[in-house]
mmCIF file of C-alpha atoms in Angstrom:
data_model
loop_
_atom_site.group_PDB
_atom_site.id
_atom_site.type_symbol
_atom_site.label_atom_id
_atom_site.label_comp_id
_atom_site.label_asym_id
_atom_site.label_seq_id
_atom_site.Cartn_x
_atom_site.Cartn_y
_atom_site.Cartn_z
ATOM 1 C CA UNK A 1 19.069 -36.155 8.986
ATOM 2 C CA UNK A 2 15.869 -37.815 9.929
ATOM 3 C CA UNK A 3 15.498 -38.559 13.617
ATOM 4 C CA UNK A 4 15.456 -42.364 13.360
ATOM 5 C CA UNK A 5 18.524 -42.426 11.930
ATOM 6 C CA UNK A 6 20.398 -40.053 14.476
ATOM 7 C CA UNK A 7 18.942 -42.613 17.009
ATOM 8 C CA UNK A 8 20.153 -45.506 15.164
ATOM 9 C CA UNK A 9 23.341 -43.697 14.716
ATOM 10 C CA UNK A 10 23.979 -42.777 17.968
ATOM 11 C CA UNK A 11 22.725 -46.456 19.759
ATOM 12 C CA UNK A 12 25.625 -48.057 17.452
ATOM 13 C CA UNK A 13 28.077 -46.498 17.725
ATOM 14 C CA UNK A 14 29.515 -47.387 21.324
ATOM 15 C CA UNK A 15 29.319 -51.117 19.856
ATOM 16 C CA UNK A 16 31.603 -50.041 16.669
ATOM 17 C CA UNK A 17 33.929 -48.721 19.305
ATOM 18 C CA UNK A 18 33.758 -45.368 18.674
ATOM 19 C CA UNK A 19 34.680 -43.204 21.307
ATOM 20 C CA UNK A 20 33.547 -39.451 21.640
ATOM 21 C CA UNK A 21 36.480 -37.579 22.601
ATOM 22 C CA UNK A 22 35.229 -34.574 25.355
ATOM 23 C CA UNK A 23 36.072 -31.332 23.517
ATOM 24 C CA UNK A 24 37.310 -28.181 24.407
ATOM 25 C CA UNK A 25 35.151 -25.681 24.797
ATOM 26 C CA UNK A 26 37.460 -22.693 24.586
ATOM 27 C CA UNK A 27 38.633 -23.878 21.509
ATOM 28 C CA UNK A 28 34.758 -24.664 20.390
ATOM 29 C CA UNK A 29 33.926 -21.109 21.313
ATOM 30 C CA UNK A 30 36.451 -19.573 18.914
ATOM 31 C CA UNK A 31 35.232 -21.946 15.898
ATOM 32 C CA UNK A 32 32.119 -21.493 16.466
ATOM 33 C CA UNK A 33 32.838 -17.374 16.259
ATOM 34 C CA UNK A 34 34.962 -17.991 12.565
ATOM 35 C CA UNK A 35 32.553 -20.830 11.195
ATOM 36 C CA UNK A 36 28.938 -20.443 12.491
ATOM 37 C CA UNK A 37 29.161 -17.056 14.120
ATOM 38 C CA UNK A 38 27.947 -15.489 10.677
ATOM 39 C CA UNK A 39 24.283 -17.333 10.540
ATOM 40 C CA UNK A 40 23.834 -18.145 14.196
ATOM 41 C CA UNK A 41 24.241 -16.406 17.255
ATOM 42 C CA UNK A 42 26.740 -18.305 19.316
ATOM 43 C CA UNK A 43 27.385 -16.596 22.663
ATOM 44 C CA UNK A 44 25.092 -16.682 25.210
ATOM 45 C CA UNK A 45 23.946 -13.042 24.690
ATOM 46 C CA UNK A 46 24.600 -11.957 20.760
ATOM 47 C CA UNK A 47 25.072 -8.158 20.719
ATOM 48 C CA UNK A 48 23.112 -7.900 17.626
ATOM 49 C CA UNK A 49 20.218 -9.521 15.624
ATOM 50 C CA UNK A 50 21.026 -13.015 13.711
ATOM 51 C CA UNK A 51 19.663 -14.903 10.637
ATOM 52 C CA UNK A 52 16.477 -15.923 12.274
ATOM 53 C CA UNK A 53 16.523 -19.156 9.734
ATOM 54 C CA UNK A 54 19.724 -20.324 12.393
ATOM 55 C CA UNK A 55 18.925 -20.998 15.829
ATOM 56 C CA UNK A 56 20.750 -19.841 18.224
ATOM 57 C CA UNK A 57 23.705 -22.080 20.074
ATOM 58 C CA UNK A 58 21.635 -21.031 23.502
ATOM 59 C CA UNK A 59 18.404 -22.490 22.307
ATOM 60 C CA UNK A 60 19.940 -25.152 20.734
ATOM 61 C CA UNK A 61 21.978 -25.904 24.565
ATOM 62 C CA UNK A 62 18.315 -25.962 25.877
ATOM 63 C CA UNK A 63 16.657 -28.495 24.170
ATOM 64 C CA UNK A 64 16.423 -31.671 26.292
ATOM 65 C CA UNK A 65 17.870 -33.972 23.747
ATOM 66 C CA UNK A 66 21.403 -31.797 23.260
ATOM 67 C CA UNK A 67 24.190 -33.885 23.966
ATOM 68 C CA UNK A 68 28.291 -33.499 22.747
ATOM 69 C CA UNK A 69 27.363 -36.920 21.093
ATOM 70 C CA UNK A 70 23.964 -35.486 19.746
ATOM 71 C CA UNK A 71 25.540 -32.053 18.043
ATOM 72 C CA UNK A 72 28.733 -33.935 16.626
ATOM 73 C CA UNK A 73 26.307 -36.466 15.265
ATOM 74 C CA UNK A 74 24.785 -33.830 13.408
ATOM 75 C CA UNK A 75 27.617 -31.848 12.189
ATOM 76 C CA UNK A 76 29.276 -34.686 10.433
ATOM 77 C CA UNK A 77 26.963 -33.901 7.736
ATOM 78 C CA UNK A 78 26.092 -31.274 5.656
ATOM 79 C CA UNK A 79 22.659 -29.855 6.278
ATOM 80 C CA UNK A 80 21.402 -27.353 3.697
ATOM 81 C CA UNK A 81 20.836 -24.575 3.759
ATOM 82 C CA UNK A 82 24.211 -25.097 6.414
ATOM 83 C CA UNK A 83 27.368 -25.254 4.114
ATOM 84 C CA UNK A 84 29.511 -28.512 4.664
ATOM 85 C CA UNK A 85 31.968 -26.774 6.930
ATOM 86 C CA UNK A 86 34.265 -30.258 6.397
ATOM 87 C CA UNK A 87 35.416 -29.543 10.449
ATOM 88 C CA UNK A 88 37.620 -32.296 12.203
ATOM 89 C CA UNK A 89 36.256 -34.472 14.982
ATOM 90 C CA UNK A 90 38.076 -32.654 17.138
ATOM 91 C CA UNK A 91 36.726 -29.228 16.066
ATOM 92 C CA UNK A 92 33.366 -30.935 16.059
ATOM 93 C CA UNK A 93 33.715 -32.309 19.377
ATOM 94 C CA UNK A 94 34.887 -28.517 20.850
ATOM 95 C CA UNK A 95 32.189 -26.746 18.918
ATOM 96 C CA UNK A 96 29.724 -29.156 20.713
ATOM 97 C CA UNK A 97 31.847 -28.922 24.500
ATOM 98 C CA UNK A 98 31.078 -24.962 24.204
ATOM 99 C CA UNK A 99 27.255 -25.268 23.257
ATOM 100 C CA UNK A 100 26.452 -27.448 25.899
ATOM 101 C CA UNK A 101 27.987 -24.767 28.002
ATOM 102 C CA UNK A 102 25.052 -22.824 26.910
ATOM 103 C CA UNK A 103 22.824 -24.890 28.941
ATOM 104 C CA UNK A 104 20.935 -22.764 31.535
#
């Protein structure tokens, strides 16, 4: 998804009334072990090397911009080469509670 439109996204939707749910991120931690565990390394110290091509949930935490709002944003749509892992808005609002967890 291009940038501007994330922004866009994400600066309308309090007005549409949408409201982001905090997730769980004991639940999001579990998902993210079945669904993105096999491209990405999702705890905070993988015991083994990952698909370099998927970043890891740690570096992902870190960037300045990562928000719950700001990973659920972006996992409402498919991004290739990421499958569409059609996940509810609950799952995507747990899978984005644990990565911000990451956050050093």
């Amino acid at each position: 998804m291009n940038a501007r439109y994330l922004a866009l996204a994400l600066a309308v939707a309090p007005s549409l009334g949408w409201a982001q749910a905090p997730g769980d991120a004991v639940l999001g931690q579990d998902l993210a072990r079945r669904w993105c565990g096999g491209c990405h390394a999702v705890e905070a110290r993988p015991a083994g090397p990952m698909n370099d091509a998927a970043p890891a949930f740690a570096s992902i935490a870190a960037r300045p911009d990562t928000t719950p709002a700001h990973i659920t944003a972006f996992l409402q749509r498919a991004h290739a080469p990421m499958p569409d892992l059609a996940l509810s808005a609950a799952e995507m609002a747990d899978v984005a509670a644990y990565i911000v967890t990451l956050r050093r």
